CSV table of C-alpha atoms in Angstrom, one decimal:
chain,number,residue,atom,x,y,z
A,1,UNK,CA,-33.0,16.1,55.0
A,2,UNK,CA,-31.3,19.4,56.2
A,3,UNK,CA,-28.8,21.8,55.1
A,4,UNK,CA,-26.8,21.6,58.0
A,5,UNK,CA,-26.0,17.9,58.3
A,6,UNK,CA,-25.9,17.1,54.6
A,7,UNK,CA,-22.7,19.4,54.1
A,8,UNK,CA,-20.0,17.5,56.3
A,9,UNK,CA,-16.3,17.4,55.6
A,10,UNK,CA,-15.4,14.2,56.9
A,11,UNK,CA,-13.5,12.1,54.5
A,12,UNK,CA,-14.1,8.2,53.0
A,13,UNK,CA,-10.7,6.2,55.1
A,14,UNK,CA,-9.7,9.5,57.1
A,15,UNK,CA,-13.5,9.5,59.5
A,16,UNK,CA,-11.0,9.2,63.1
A,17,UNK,CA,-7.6,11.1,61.4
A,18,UNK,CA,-6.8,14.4,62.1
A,19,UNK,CA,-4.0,15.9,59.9
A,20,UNK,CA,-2.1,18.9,60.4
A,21,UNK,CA,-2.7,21.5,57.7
A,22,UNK,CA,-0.3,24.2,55.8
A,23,UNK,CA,-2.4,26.0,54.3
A,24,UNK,CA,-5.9,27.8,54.0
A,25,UNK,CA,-8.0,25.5,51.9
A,26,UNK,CA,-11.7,24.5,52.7
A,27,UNK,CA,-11.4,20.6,52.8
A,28,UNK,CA,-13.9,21.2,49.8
A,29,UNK,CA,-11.3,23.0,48.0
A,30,UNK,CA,-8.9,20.2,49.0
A,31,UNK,CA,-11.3,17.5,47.3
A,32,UNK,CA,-11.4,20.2,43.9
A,33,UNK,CA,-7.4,20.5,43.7
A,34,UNK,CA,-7.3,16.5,44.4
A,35,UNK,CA,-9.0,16.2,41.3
A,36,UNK,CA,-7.6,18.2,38.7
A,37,UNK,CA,-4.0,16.8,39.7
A,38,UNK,CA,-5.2,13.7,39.2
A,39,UNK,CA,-4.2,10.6,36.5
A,40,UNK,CA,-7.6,9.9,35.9
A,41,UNK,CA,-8.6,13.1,35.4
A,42,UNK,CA,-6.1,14.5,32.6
A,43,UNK,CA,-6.7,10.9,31.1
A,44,UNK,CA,-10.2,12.1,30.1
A,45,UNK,CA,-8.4,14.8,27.4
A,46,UNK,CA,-8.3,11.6,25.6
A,47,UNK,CA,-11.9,10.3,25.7
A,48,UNK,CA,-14.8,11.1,23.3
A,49,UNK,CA,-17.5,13.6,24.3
A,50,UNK,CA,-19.5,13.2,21.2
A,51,UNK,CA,-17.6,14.1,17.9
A,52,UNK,CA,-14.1,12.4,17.1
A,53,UNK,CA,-11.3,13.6,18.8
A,54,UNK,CA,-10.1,16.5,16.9
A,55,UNK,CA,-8.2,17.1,13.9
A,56,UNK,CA,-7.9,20.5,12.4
A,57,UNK,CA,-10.8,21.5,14.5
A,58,UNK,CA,-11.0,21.5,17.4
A,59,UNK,CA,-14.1,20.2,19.7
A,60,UNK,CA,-14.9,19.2,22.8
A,61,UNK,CA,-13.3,16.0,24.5
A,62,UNK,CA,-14.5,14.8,28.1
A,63,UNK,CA,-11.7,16.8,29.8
A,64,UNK,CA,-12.5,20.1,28.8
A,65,UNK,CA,-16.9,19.2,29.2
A,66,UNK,CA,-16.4,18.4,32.4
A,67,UNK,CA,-13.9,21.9,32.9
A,68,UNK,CA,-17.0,23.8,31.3
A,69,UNK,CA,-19.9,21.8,33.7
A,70,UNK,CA,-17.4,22.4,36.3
A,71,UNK,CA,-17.3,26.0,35.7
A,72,UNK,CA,-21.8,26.1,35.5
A,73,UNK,CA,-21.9,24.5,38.3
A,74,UNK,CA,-19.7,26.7,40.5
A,75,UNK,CA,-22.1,29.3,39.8
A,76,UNK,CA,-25.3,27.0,40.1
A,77,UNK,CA,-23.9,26.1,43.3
A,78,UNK,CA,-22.5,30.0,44.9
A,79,UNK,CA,-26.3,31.6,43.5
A,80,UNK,CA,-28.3,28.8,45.4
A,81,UNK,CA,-26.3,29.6,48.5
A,82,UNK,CA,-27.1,33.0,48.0
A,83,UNK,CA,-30.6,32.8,47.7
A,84,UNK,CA,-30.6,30.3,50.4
A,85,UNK,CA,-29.4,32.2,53.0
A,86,UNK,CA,-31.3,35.2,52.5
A,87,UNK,CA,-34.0,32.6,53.4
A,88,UNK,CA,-32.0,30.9,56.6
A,89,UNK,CA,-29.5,32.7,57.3
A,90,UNK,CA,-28.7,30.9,60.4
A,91,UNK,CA,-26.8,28.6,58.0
A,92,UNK,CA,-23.8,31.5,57.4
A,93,UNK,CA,-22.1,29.9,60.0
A,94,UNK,CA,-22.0,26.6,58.7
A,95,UNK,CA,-20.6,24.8,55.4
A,96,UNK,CA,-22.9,25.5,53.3
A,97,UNK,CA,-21.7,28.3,51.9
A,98,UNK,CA,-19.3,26.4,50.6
A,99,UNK,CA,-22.0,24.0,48.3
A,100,UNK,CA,-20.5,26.6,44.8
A,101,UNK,CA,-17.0,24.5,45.2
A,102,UNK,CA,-18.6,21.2,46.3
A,103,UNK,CA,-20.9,21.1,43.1
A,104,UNK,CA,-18.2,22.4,41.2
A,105,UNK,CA,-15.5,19.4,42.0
A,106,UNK,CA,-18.6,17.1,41.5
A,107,UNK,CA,-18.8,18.1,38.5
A,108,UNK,CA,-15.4,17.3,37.3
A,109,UNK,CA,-15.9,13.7,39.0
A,110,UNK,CA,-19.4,13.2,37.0
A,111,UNK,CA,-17.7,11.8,34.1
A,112,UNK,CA,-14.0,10.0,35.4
A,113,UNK,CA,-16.1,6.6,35.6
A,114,UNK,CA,-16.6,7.0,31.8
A,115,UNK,CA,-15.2,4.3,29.6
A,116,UNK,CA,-13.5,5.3,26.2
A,117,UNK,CA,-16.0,5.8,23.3
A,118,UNK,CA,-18.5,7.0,25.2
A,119,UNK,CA,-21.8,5.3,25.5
A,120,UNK,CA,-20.5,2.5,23.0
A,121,UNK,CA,-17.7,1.9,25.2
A,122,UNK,CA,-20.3,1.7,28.0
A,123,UNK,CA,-22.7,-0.8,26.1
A,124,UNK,CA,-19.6,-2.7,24.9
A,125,UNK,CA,-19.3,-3.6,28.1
A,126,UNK,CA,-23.1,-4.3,29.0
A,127,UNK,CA,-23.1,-6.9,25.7
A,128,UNK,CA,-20.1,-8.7,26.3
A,129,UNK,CA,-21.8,-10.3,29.3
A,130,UNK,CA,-25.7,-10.1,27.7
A,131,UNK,CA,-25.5,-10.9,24.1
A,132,UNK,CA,-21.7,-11.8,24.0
A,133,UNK,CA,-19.2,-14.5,24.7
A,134,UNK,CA,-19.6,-13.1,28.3
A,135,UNK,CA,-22.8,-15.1,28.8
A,136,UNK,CA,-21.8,-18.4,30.3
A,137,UNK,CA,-20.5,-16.3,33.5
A,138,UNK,CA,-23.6,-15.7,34.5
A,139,UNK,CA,-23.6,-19.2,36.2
A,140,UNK,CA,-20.1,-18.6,37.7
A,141,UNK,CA,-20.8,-15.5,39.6
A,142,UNK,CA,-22.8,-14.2,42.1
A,143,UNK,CA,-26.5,-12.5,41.2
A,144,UNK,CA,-25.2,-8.9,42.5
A,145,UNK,CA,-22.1,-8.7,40.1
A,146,UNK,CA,-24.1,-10.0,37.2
A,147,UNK,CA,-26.4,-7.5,37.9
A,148,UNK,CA,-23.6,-4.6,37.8
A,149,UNK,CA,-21.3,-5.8,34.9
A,150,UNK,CA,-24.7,-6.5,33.0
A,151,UNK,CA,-26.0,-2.8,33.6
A,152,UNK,CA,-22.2,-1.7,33.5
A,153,UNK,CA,-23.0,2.4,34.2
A,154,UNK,CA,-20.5,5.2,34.0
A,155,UNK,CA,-21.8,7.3,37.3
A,156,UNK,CA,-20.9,4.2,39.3
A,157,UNK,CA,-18.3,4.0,38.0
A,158,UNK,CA,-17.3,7.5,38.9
A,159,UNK,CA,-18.2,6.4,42.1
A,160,UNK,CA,-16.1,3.6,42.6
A,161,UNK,CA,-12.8,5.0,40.8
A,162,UNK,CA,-12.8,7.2,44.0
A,163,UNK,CA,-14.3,5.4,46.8
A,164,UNK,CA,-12.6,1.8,46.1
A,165,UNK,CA,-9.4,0.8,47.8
A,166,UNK,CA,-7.3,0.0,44.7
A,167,UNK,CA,-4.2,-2.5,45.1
A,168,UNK,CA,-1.4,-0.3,46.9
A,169,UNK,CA,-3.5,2.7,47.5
A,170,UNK,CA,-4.8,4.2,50.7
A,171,UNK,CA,-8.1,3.5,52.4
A,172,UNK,CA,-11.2,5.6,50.9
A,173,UNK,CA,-9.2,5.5,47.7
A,174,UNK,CA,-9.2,9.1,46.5
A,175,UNK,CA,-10.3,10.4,50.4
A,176,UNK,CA,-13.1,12.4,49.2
A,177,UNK,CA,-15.4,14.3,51.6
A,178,UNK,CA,-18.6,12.6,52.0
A,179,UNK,CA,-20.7,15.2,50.6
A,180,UNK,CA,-18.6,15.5,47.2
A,181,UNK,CA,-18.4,11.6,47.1
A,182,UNK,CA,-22.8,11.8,47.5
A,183,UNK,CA,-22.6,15.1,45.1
A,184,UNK,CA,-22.0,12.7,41.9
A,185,UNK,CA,-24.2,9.6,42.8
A,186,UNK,CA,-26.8,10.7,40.6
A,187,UNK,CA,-28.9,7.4,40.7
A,188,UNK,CA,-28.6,6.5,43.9
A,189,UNK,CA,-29.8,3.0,44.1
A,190,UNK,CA,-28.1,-0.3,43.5
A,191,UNK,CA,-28.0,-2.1,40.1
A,192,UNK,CA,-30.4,-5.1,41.5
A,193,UNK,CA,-32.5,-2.6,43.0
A,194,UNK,CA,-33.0,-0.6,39.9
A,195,UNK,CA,-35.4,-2.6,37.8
A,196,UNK,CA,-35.3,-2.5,33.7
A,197,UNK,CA,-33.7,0.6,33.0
A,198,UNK,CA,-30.9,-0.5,34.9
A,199,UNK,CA,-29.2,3.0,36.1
A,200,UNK,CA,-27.2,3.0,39.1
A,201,UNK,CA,-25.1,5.0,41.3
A,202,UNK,CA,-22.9,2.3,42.9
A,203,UNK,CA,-21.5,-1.2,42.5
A,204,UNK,CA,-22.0,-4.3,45.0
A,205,UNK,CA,-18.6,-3.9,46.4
A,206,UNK,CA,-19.1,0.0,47.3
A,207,UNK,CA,-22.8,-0.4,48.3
A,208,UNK,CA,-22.0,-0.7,52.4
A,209,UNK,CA,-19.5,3.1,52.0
A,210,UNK,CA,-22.8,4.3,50.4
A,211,UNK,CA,-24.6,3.5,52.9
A,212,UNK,CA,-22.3,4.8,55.4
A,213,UNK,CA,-22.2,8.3,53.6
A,214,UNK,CA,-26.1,8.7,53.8
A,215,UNK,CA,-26.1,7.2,57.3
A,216,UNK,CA,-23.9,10.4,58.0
A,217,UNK,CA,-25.5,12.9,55.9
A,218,UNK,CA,-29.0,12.0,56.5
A,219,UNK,CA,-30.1,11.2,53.0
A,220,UNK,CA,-33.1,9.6,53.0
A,221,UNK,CA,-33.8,5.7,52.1
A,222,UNK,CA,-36.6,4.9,50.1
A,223,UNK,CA,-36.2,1.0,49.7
A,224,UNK,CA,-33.8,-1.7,49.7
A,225,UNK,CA,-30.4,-0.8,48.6
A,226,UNK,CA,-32.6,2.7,47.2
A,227,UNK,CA,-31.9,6.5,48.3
A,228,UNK,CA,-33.1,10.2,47.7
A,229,UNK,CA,-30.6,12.1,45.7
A,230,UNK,CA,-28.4,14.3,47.3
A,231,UNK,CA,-29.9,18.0,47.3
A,232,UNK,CA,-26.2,18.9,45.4
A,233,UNK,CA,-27.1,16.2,43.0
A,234,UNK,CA,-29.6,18.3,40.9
A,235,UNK,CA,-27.4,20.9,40.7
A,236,UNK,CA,-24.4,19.2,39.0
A,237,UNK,CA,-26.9,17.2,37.1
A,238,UNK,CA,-28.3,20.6,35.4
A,239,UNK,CA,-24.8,21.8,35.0
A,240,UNK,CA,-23.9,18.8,32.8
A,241,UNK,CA,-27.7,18.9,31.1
A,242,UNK,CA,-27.0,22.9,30.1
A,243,UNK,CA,-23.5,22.1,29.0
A,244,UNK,CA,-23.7,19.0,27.0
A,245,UNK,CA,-26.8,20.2,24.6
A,246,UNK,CA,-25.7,23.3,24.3
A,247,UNK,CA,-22.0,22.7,23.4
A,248,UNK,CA,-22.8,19.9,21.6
A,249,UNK,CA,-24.7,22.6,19.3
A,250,UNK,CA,-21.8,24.9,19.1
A,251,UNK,CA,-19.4,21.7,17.7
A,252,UNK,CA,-21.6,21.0,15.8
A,253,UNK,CA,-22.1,24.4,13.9
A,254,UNK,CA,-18.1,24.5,13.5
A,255,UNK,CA,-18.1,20.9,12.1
A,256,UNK,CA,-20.8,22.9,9.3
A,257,UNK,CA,-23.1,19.7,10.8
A,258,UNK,CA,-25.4,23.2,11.2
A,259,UNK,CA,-25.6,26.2,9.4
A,260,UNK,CA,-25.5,29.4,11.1
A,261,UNK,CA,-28.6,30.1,10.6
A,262,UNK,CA,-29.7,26.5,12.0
A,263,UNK,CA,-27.6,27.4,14.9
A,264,UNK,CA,-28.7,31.2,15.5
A,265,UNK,CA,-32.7,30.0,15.6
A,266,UNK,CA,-31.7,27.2,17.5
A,267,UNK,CA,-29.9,29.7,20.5
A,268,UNK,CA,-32.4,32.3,20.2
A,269,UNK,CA,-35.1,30.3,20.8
A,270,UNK,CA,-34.7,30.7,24.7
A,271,UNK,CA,-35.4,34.2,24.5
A,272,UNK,CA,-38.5,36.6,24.0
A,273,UNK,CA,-38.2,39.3,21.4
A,274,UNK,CA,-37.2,41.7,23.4
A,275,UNK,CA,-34.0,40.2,24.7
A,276,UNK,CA,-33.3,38.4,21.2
A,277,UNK,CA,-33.4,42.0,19.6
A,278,UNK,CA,-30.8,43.0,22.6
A,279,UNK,CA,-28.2,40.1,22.0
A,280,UNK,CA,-28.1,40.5,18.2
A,281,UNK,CA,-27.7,44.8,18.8
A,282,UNK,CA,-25.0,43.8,21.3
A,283,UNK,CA,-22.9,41.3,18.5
A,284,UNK,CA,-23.5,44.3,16.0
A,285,UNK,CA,-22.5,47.4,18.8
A,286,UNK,CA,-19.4,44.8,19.3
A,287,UNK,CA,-18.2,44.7,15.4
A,288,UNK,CA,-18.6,40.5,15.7
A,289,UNK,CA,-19.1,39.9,12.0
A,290,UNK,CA,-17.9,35.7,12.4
A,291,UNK,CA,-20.0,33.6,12.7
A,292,UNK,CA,-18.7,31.6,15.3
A,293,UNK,CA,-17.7,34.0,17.5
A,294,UNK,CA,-21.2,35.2,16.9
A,295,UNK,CA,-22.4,31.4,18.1
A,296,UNK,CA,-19.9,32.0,20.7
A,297,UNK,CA,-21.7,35.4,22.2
A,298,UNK,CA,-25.5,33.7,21.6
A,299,UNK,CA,-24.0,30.6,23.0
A,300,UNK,CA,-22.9,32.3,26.5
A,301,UNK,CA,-26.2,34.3,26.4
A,302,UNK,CA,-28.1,31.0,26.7
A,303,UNK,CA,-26.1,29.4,29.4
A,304,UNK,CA,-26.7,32.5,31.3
A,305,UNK,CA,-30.3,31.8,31.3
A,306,UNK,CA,-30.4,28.6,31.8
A,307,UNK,CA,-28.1,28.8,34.7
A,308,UNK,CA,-30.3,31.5,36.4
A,309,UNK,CA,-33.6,29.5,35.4
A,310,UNK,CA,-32.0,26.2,36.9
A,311,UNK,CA,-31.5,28.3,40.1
A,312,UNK,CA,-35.0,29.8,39.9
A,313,UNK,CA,-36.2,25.8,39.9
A,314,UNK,CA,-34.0,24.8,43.2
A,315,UNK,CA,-35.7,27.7,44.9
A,316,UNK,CA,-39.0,27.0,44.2
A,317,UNK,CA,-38.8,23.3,45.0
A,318,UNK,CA,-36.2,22.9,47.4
A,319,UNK,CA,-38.5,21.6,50.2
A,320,UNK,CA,-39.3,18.9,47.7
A,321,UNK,CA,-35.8,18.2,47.0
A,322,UNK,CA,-35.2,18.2,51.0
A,323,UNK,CA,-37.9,15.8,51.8
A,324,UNK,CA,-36.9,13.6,48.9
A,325,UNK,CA,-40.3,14.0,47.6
A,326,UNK,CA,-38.9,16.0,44.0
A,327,UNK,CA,-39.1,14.1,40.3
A,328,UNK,CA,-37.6,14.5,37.2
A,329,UNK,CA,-34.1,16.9,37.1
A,330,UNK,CA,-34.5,20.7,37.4
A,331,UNK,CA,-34.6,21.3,33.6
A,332,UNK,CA,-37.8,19.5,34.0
A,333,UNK,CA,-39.0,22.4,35.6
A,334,UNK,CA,-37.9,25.6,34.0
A,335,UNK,CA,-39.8,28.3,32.4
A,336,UNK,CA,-41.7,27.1,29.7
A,337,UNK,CA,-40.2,29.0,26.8
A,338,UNK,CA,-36.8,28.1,28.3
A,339,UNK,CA,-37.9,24.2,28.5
A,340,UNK,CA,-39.5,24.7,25.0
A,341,UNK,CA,-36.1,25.5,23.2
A,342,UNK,CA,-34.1,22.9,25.1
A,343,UNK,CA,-36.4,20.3,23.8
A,344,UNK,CA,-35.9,21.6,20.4
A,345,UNK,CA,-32.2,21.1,20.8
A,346,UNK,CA,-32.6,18.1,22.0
A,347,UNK,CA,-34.7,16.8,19.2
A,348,UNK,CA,-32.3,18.6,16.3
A,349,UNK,CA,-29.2,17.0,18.3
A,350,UNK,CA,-30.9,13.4,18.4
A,351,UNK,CA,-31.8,14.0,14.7
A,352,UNK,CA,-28.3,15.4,12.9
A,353,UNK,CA,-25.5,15.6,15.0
A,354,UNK,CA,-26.2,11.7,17.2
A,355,UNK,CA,-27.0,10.3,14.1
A,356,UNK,CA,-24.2,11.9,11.9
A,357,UNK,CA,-21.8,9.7,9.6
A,358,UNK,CA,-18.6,11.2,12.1
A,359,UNK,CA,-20.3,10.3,15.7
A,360,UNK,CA,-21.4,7.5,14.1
A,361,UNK,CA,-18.2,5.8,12.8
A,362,UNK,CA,-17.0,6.7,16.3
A,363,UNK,CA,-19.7,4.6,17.8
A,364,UNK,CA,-18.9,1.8,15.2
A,365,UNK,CA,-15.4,1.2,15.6
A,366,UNK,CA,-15.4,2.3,19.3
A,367,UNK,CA,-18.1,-0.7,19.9
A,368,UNK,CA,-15.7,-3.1,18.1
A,369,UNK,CA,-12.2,-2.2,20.0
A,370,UNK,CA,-14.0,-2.4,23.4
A,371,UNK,CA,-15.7,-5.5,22.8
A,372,UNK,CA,-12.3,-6.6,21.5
A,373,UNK,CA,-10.7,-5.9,24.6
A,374,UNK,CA,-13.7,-7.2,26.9
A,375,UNK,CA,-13.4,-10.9,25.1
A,376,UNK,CA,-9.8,-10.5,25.4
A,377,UNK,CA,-9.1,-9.8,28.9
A,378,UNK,CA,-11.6,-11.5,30.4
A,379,UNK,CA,-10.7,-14.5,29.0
A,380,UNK,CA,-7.4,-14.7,30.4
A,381,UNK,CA,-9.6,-13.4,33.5
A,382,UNK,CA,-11.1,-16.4,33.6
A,383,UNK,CA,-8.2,-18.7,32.7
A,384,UNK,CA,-5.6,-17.4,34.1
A,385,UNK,CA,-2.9,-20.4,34.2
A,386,UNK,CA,-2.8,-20.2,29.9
A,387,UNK,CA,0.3,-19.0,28.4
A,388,UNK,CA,-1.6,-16.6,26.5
A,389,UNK,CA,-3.1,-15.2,29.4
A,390,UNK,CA,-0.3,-14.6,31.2
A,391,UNK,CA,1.2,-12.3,28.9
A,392,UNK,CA,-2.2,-10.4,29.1
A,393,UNK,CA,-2.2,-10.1,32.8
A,394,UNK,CA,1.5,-8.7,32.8
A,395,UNK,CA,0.3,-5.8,30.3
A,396,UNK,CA,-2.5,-4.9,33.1
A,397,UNK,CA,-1.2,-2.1,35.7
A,398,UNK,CA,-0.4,-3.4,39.0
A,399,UNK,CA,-3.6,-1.6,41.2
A,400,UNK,CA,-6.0,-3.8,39.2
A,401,UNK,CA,-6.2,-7.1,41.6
A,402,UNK,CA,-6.1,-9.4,38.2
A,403,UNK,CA,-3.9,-12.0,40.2
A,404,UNK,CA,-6.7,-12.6,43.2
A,405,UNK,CA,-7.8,-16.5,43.5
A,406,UNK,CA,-10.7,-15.0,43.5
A,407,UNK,CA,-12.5,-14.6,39.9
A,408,UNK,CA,-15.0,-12.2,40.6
A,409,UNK,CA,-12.3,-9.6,41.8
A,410,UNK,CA,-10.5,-10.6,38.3
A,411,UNK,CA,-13.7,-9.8,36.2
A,412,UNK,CA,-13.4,-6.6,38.2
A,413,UNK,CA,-10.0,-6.1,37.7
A,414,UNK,CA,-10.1,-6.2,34.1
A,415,UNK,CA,-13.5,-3.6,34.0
A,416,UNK,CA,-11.5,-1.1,35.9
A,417,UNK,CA,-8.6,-1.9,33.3
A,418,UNK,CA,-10.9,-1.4,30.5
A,419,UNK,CA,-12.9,1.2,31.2
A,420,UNK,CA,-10.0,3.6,32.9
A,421,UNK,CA,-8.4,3.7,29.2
A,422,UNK,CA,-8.1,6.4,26.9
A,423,UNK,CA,-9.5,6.7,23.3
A,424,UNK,CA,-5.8,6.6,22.4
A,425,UNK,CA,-4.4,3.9,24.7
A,426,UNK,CA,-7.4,1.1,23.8
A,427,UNK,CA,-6.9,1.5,20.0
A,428,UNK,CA,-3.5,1.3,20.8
A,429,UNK,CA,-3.7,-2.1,22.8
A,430,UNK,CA,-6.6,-3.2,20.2
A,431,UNK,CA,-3.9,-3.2,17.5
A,432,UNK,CA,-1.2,-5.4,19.6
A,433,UNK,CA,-2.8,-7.9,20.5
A,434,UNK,CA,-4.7,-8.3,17.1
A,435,UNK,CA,-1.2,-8.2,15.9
A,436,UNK,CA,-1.9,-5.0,13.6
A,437,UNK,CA,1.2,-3.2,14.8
A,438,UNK,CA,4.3,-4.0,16.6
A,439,UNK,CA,5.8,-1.9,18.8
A,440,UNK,CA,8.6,0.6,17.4
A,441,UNK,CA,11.8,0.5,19.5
């Protein structure tokens, strides 16, 4: 693969239209701003990161993660161009420079496909079909959307929010560039392609505008219905990876799931002495005597490094990641103290903040409303000419194609229902139709 033709501005429904601007923005900066004014965007102030949505304090919901990956990866992506073109600098007068806003709007993408609850919401969806009432369909639809609901996967579903042609919307659905829309698919392979661990960048009905993007962009096939990331991929991939753990360890030292000095050892563990002696002189030169706005300081210090260490792994692999030849992500291949202390984090994340009685009763009753609404809908999916399930289809917005003859489409249409909800707005519909509460006029 190569620089130059896997940055390309041409945009999913818009490939042969050429519209008059009024203004200055890069088309990439267009794709950014297309984003953050969108519906399904400020919808995700109202999904679950990890912790319950907040009370008196105040964590992090999937809005303001992916503002914060968003922000990492704008710098992942402006230092790599950097150090790039002091390497090729024949590519100034191109678009890559540009890559620091691509990965950037990527990044706020990464996470729109996301259902509510999480990764319960997500495997709410998956069981309905496996272990659920769902099972009988299996025999009434075809092999590839068995394999997709079955495997149900946020990143597709990221994918498909802004590639598919919803009812009444323009063709390329959100018009994305190609090299944002590629940016986010972060397994790039189809669901019946991707053997038991199921993760896939892309459902059946958007696998052909996949292909089309990597036809224009050059990425690399490696099997039926199977690609090579994107080169932009690993970046917003290690944006999200620093973000998540080490935000997740800052909530969960203000939820006192940590103590401070849980926390402290935890962050300084990516540094040697002589720069954990400089960060701790610099919170007590700076008069910090809170805690948190101590775990605040340490906190920053450590994305720091791991942003530059990320950068440091590009650079030293980015023929590998060109010839499609790389493995694992690029935190895989940081420094070892640096890849030491994340693992750490991971392991003390997995042990007392996944497994804590609040992310937990999340998971519970998160698991229950979406599986709830799965057996609902798709129900009156499936039987459409019931009384009952009329009343259900006329609470289902109008760009969902629930009326189609065809019942595939309606299984869709109720998935993209589903899973484009808000924490809020599921529990809310969870409690109508179990005829918990009425409506308040």
């Amino acid at each position: 693969m190569n620089w130059k033709q896997l940055i390309s501005n041409k945009r999913l429904g818009q490939e042969n239209r050429h519209s008059e601007r009024h203004d200055d923005r890069t088309e990439f900066k267009r794709d950014y701003d297309r984003l953050i004014f969108s519906a399904p965007f400020r919808r995700m102030q109202n999904k679950t990161q990890v912790f319950p949505l907040p009370g008196s304090i105040f964590v992090h919901n999937r809005l303001t993660h992916s503002l914060e990956v968003a922000s990492v990866g704008m710098s992942l992506g402006n230092d790599v161009a950097h150090r790039v073109l002091q390497n090729s600098p024949e590519l100034i007068d191109t678009l890559f420079p540009q890559i620091g806003t691509i990965v950037s709007t990527a990044c706020l993408a990464h996470d729109m496909g996301n259902p509510p609850f999480g990764h319960s919401g997500e495997k709410a969806i998956q069981t309905y079909f496996t272990e659920g009432k769902g099972a009988y369909l299996k025999e009434m639809v075809s092999k590839e959307l068995w394999d997709d609901i079955t495997h149900f996967e946020g990143n597709a579903n990221a994918f498909r929010l802004l590639a598919h042609r919803f009812k009444g919307r323009r063709d390329g659905g959100f018009a994305m560039t190609y090299t944002t829309l590629a940016s986010i698919v972060k397994y790039p392979v189809s669901s019946s392609s991707a053997g038991k661990k199921g993760k896939f960048g892309f459902f059946h009905e958007e696998k052909d505008i996949y292909n089309r993007i990597t036809q224009e962009l050059g990425i690399i096939p490696k099997g039926e219905d199977r690609y090579a990331r994107h080169p932009l991929v690993y970046l917003v991939e290690a944006a999200d990876d620093i973000c998540y753990e080490i935000m997740d360890i800052e909530d969960a030292h203000k939820l006192k799931i940590l103590s401070f000095a849980e926390t402290q050892q935890l962050l300084l563990g990516f540094f040697d002495e002589t720069d954990k002696n400089r960060i701790q002189q610099r919170i007590l030169d700076e008069g910090i005597t809170d805690d948190n706005e101590k775990v605040i300081y340490m906190r920053a210090s450590v994305i720091g490094k791991l942003e530059n260490c990320c950068v440091d792994a590009f650079m030293e692999n980015e023929q590998a990641i060109l010839n499609g030849t790389f493995q694992g992500s690029l935190i895989d291949h940081i420094a070892e103290k640096q890849q030491k202390a994340y693992r750490t984090c991971t392991e003390m994340s997995v042990k007392r903040i996944y497994k804590s009685k609040p992310v937990l009763d999340v998971e519970l009753s998160g698991y229950k409303i979406m599986a709830t609404l799965m057996e609902t809908f798709i129900e009156a999916a499936v039987h459409p000419d019931r009384f009952y399930s009329q009343q259900l289809i006329r609470r289902v917005s109008s760009q969902y194609d629930i009326d189609s003859p065809n019942l595939e489409t309606r299984i869709l249409a109720v998935i993209d229902y589903i899973s484009g909800m808000t924490d809020v707005y599921a529990l809310d519909i969870y409690q109508k139709i179990n005829g918990i509460s009425l409506p308040i006029v």
